[in-house]
PDB file of C-alpha atoms in Angstrom:
ATOM      1  CA  MET A 895      16.200 -20.228 -29.580  1.00 59.00           C
ATOM      2  CA  SER A 896      17.440 -16.619 -29.455  1.00 74.00           C
ATOM      3  CA  GLU A 897      14.598 -15.437 -31.702  1.00 80.00           C
ATOM      4  CA  ALA A 898      12.001 -17.102 -29.465  1.00 87.00           C
ATOM      5  CA  LEU A 899      13.543 -15.407 -26.432  1.00 87.00           C
ATOM      6  CA  GLU A 900      13.451 -12.077 -28.238  1.00 88.00           C
ATOM      7  CA  ILE A 901       9.774 -12.620 -29.069  1.00 92.00           C
ATOM      8  CA  PHE A 902       9.038 -13.307 -25.390  1.00 94.00           C
ATOM      9  CA  ALA A 903      11.124 -10.245 -24.533  1.00 95.00           C
ATOM     10  CA  LEU A 904       9.087  -8.197 -26.991  1.00 96.00           C
ATOM     11  CA  LEU A 905       5.797  -9.432 -25.537  1.00 97.00           C
ATOM     12  CA  CYS A 906       6.772  -8.884 -21.916  1.00 97.00           C
ATOM     13  CA  THR A 907       8.433  -5.513 -22.429  1.00 98.00           C
ATOM     14  CA  GLY A 908       5.568  -4.312 -24.621  1.00 98.00           C
ATOM     15  CA  LEU A 909       2.806  -5.383 -22.265  1.00 98.00           C
ATOM     16  CA  TYR A 910       4.687  -4.069 -19.252  1.00 98.00           C
ATOM     17  CA  ALA A 911       5.368  -0.718 -20.958  1.00 98.00           C
ATOM     18  CA  GLY A 912       1.694  -0.510 -21.911  1.00 98.00           C
ATOM     19  CA  TYR A 913       0.693  -1.162 -18.318  1.00 97.00           C
ATOM     20  CA  MET A 914       3.038   1.562 -17.101  1.00 97.00           C
ATOM     21  CA  LEU A 915       1.763   3.989 -19.755  1.00 98.00           C
ATOM     22  CA  ALA A 916      -1.867   3.291 -18.786  1.00 97.00           C
ATOM     23  CA  PHE A 917      -1.074   4.285 -15.209  1.00 96.00           C
ATOM     24  CA  LEU A 918       0.906   7.331 -16.342  1.00 97.00           C
ATOM     25  CA  SER A 919      -1.673   8.604 -18.818  1.00 98.00           C
ATOM     26  CA  GLY A 920      -4.963   7.496 -17.275  1.00 97.00           C
ATOM     27  CA  VAL A 921      -5.023   6.189 -13.729  1.00 96.00           C
ATOM     28  CA  MET A 922      -2.835   8.759 -12.003  1.00 97.00           C
ATOM     29  CA  PRO A 923      -4.282  11.801 -13.849  1.00 97.00           C
ATOM     30  CA  ALA A 924      -7.757  10.590 -12.876  1.00 97.00           C
ATOM     31  CA  LEU A 925      -6.715  10.169  -9.246  1.00 96.00           C
ATOM     32  CA  LYS A 926      -5.150  13.636  -9.257  1.00 96.00           C
ATOM     33  CA  GLU A 927      -8.666  15.013  -9.758  1.00 96.00           C
ATOM     34  CA  VAL A 928      -9.873  13.317  -6.568  1.00 95.00           C
ATOM     35  CA  ASP A 929      -9.951  16.150  -4.026  1.00 93.00           C
ATOM     36  CA  ASP A 930     -10.568  13.982  -1.002  1.00 93.00           C
ATOM     37  CA  ALA A 931      -7.233  12.726   0.348  1.00 95.00           C
ATOM     38  CA  ALA A 932      -8.927   9.816   2.129  1.00 95.00           C
ATOM     39  CA  SER A 933     -10.445   8.606  -1.156  1.00 96.00           C
ATOM     40  CA  PHE A 934      -7.110   8.945  -2.957  1.00 97.00           C
ATOM     41  CA  THR A 935      -5.189   7.006  -0.313  1.00 97.00           C
ATOM     42  CA  LEU A 936      -7.943   4.373  -0.061  1.00 96.00           C
ATOM     43  CA  VAL A 937      -7.768   3.726  -3.818  1.00 96.00           C
ATOM     44  CA  MET A 938      -3.965   3.736  -3.995  1.00 97.00           C
ATOM     45  CA  ARG A 939      -3.700   1.325  -1.064  1.00 97.00           C
ATOM     46  CA  ALA A 940      -6.152  -1.016  -2.784  1.00 96.00           C
ATOM     47  CA  VAL A 941      -4.255  -0.751  -6.076  1.00 96.00           C
ATOM     48  CA  ASN A 942      -0.951  -1.412  -4.314  1.00 95.00           C
ATOM     49  CA  ARG A 943      -2.368  -4.578  -2.766  1.00 94.00           C
ATOM     50  CA  LYS A 944      -3.819  -5.873  -6.065  1.00 93.00           C
ATOM     51  CA  VAL A 945      -1.117  -4.971  -8.583  1.00 93.00           C
ATOM     52  CA  PRO A 946       1.563  -7.465  -7.564  1.00 91.00           C
ATOM     53  CA  GLY A 947      -0.593 -10.368  -8.711  1.00 93.00           C
ATOM     54  CA  PRO A 948       0.589 -13.247 -10.907  1.00 94.00           C
ATOM     55  CA  LEU A 949       0.083 -11.556 -14.283  1.00 93.00           C
ATOM     56  CA  PHE A 950       1.820  -8.357 -13.229  1.00 93.00           C
ATOM     57  CA  LEU A 951       4.710 -10.306 -11.708  1.00 94.00           C
ATOM     58  CA  LEU A 952       5.082 -12.336 -14.910  1.00 95.00           C
ATOM     59  CA  LEU A 953       5.330  -9.134 -16.959  1.00 95.00           C
ATOM     60  CA  PHE A 954       7.504  -7.370 -14.389  1.00 96.00           C
ATOM     61  CA  LEU A 955      10.006 -10.219 -14.140  1.00 97.00           C
ATOM     62  CA  GLY A 956       9.745 -11.234 -17.801  1.00 97.00           C
ATOM     63  CA  SER A 957      10.445  -7.710 -19.025  1.00 97.00           C
ATOM     64  CA  LEU A 958      13.860  -7.988 -17.383  1.00 97.00           C
ATOM     65  CA  ALA A 959      14.591 -11.703 -17.641  1.00 96.00           C
ATOM     66  CA  PHE A 960      13.804 -12.253 -21.317  1.00 95.00           C
ATOM     67  CA  PRO A 961      15.954  -9.397 -22.679  1.00 95.00           C
ATOM     68  CA  ALA A 962      18.800 -10.356 -20.325  1.00 94.00           C
ATOM     69  CA  VAL A 963      18.705 -14.047 -21.196  1.00 93.00           C
ATOM     70  CA  SER A 964      18.257 -13.226 -24.870  1.00 90.00           C
ATOM     71  CA  PHE A 965      21.416 -11.117 -24.765  1.00 89.00           C
ATOM     72  CA  PHE A 966      23.470 -14.076 -23.556  1.00 87.00           C
ATOM     73  CA  VAL A 967      21.884 -16.861 -25.634  1.00 85.00           C
ATOM     74  CA  ALA A 968      23.333 -17.306 -29.102  1.00 64.00           C
ATOM     75  CA  PRO A 969      24.642 -13.762 -29.595  1.00 66.00           C
ATOM     76  CA  GLU A 970      26.487 -15.033 -32.672  1.00 62.00           C
ATOM     77  CA  THR A 971      23.122 -15.376 -34.471  1.00 62.00           C
ATOM     78  CA  ARG A 972      22.707 -11.572 -34.366  1.00 61.00           C
ATOM     79  CA  ASP A 973      24.754  -8.870 -35.932  1.00 67.00           C
ATOM     80  CA  GLY A 974      26.662  -6.647 -33.532  1.00 73.00           C
ATOM     81  CA  SER A 975      24.026  -3.940 -33.409  1.00 79.00           C
ATOM     82  CA  GLY A 976      21.270  -6.455 -32.632  1.00 81.00           C
ATOM     83  CA  SER A 977      23.202  -7.683 -29.623  1.00 85.00           C
ATOM     84  CA  ILE A 978      23.829  -4.133 -28.475  1.00 90.00           C
ATOM     85  CA  LEU A 979      20.128  -3.280 -28.780  1.00 93.00           C
ATOM     86  CA  VAL A 980      19.075  -6.300 -26.710  1.00 92.00           C
ATOM     87  CA  GLY A 981      21.784  -5.586 -24.146  1.00 93.00           C
ATOM     88  CA  VAL A 982      20.768  -1.955 -23.780  1.00 96.00           C
ATOM     89  CA  ALA A 983      17.119  -3.059 -23.513  1.00 97.00           C
ATOM     90  CA  ALA A 984      18.077  -5.319 -20.610  1.00 96.00           C
ATOM     91  CA  VAL A 985      19.916  -2.430 -18.937  1.00 98.00           C
ATOM     92  CA  CYS A 986      16.872  -0.159 -19.390  1.00 98.00           C
ATOM     93  CA  ALA A 987      14.643  -2.830 -17.864  1.00 98.00           C
ATOM     94  CA  LEU A 988      17.065  -3.220 -14.965  1.00 98.00           C
ATOM     95  CA  VAL A 989      17.111   0.528 -14.281  1.00 98.00           C
ATOM     96  CA  GLY A 990      13.312   0.586 -14.329  1.00 98.00           C
ATOM     97  CA  HIS A 991      13.201  -2.334 -11.900  1.00 98.00           C
ATOM     98  CA  LEU A 992      15.668  -0.590  -9.592  1.00 98.00           C
ATOM     99  CA  ILE A 993      13.475   2.522  -9.612  1.00 98.00           C
ATOM    100  CA  THR A 994      10.464   0.365  -8.789  1.00 97.00           C
ATOM    101  CA  SER A 995      12.089  -1.603  -5.987  1.00 97.00           C
ATOM    102  CA  GLY A 996      14.084   1.305  -4.565  1.00 98.00           C
ATOM    103  CA  GLY A 997      11.497   4.050  -4.985  1.00 98.00           C
ATOM    104  CA  ASN A 998       7.916   3.131  -5.805  1.00 98.00           C
ATOM    105  CA  VAL A 999       7.640   0.045  -3.598  1.00 97.00           C
ATOM    106  CA  PRO A1000       8.978   1.827  -0.480  1.00 98.00           C
ATOM    107  CA  LEU A1001       6.494   4.643  -1.124  1.00 98.00           C
ATOM    108  CA  ASN A1002       3.701   2.082  -1.487  1.00 97.00           C
ATOM    109  CA  ASN A1003       4.745   0.509   1.814  1.00 97.00           C
ATOM    110  CA  ALA A1004       4.912   3.899   3.537  1.00 97.00           C
ATOM    111  CA  LEU A1005       1.438   4.749   2.264  1.00 97.00           C
ATOM    112  CA  GLU A1006       0.116   1.452   3.608  1.00 96.00           C
ATOM    113  CA  SER A1007       1.726   1.964   7.016  1.00 95.00           C
ATOM    114  CA  SER A1008       0.441   5.561   7.223  1.00 95.00           C
ATOM    115  CA  ARG A1009      -3.094   4.212   7.558  1.00 89.00           C
ATOM    116  CA  SER A1010      -2.752   3.894  11.322  1.00 88.00           C
ATOM    117  CA  ARG A1011      -1.724   7.550  11.708  1.00 88.00           C
ATOM    118  CA  GLY A1012      -4.991   8.802  10.237  1.00 85.00           C
ATOM    119  CA  ASP A1013      -3.654  11.935   8.512  1.00 93.00           C
ATOM    120  CA  GLU A1014      -4.656  11.142   4.940  1.00 96.00           C
ATOM    121  CA  ARG A1015      -3.731  14.587   3.612  1.00 96.00           C
ATOM    122  CA  ALA A1016      -0.152  14.217   4.894  1.00 96.00           C
ATOM    123  CA  ALA A1017      -0.002  10.645   3.563  1.00 97.00           C
ATOM    124  CA  ARG A1018      -1.105  11.766   0.116  1.00 97.00           C
ATOM    125  CA  THR A1019       1.311  14.698   0.107  1.00 96.00           C
ATOM    126  CA  ALA A1020       4.237  12.439   1.048  1.00 97.00           C
ATOM    127  CA  PHE A1021       3.264   9.885  -1.593  1.00 98.00           C
ATOM    128  CA  GLU A1022       1.748  11.360  -4.735  1.00 97.00           C
ATOM    129  CA  GLY A1023       4.374  13.711  -6.185  1.00 97.00           C
ATOM    130  CA  ARG A1024       7.365  11.473  -5.516  1.00 98.00           C
ATOM    131  CA  TRP A1025       5.552   8.329  -6.678  1.00 98.00           C
ATOM    132  CA  ASN A1026       4.451   9.998  -9.927  1.00 98.00           C
ATOM    133  CA  ALA A1027       7.957  11.285 -10.661  1.00 98.00           C
ATOM    134  CA  LEU A1028       9.457   7.844 -10.098  1.00 98.00           C
ATOM    135  CA  HIS A1029       6.678   6.229 -12.101  1.00 98.00           C
ATOM    136  CA  GLY A1030       7.352   8.568 -15.019  1.00 98.00           C
ATOM    137  CA  ALA A1031      11.025   7.594 -14.983  1.00 98.00           C
ATOM    138  CA  ARG A1032      10.358   3.863 -14.809  1.00 98.00           C
ATOM    139  CA  THR A1033       7.770   4.175 -17.578  1.00 98.00           C
ATOM    140  CA  LEU A1034      10.364   5.870 -19.789  1.00 98.00           C
ATOM    141  CA  PHE A1035      12.789   2.996 -19.202  1.00 98.00           C
ATOM    142  CA  ALA A1036      10.067   0.391 -19.822  1.00 98.00           C
ATOM    143  CA  VAL A1037       9.121   1.997 -23.136  1.00 98.00           C
ATOM    144  CA  ALA A1038      12.783   2.282 -24.109  1.00 98.00           C
ATOM    145  CA  ALA A1039      13.327  -1.423 -23.373  1.00 98.00           C
ATOM    146  CA  PHE A1040      10.356  -2.309 -25.570  1.00 98.00           C
ATOM    147  CA  VAL A1041      11.501  -0.116 -28.466  1.00 98.00           C
ATOM    148  CA  LEU A1042      15.031  -1.527 -28.273  1.00 96.00           C
ATOM    149  CA  VAL A1043      13.834  -5.147 -28.276  1.00 95.00           C
ATOM    150  CA  ALA A1044      11.538  -4.354 -31.211  1.00 95.00           C
ATOM    151  CA  ALA A1045      14.437  -2.781 -33.102  1.00 94.00           C
ATOM    152  CA  ALA A1046      16.638  -5.809 -32.392  1.00 90.00           C
ATOM    153  CA  LEU A1047      13.967  -8.180 -33.657  1.00 89.00           C
ATOM    154  CA  ALA A1048      13.461  -6.099 -36.794  1.00 88.00           C
ATOM    155  CA  ARG A1049      17.126  -6.591 -37.775  1.00 79.00           C
TER     156      ARG A1049
END
């Protein structure tokens, strides 16, 4: 049972980390080149409405739930370092989720609500730099969680 949970943890953390890396390395650098603030905010608002779909939510929640549950299920089947790796992976996933819910999501909501004010340049300025910094941090934690789960499974 614990190995199956670790495999699900590996899949969810890996796919989630890949998703975060794709945004970090491709989507956001491409949007940075968009000079028109109205186009930038239009695209980001659309992305923010579409992203929390079922597949994303499965990966988002699974990347935290599977390492956490795996840590508590049958720890005696792992050596001490394997348990530590899975536990630290769960902590990394939790920190990333806290960054998302406490930082990125409020910025997404503020960007959405700024639509009625009509100042797209100000909306972009308030959003882009902070969102990218937070996204970089949560991506780092997502990748760390994946690497730690992979290392635990390799033991």
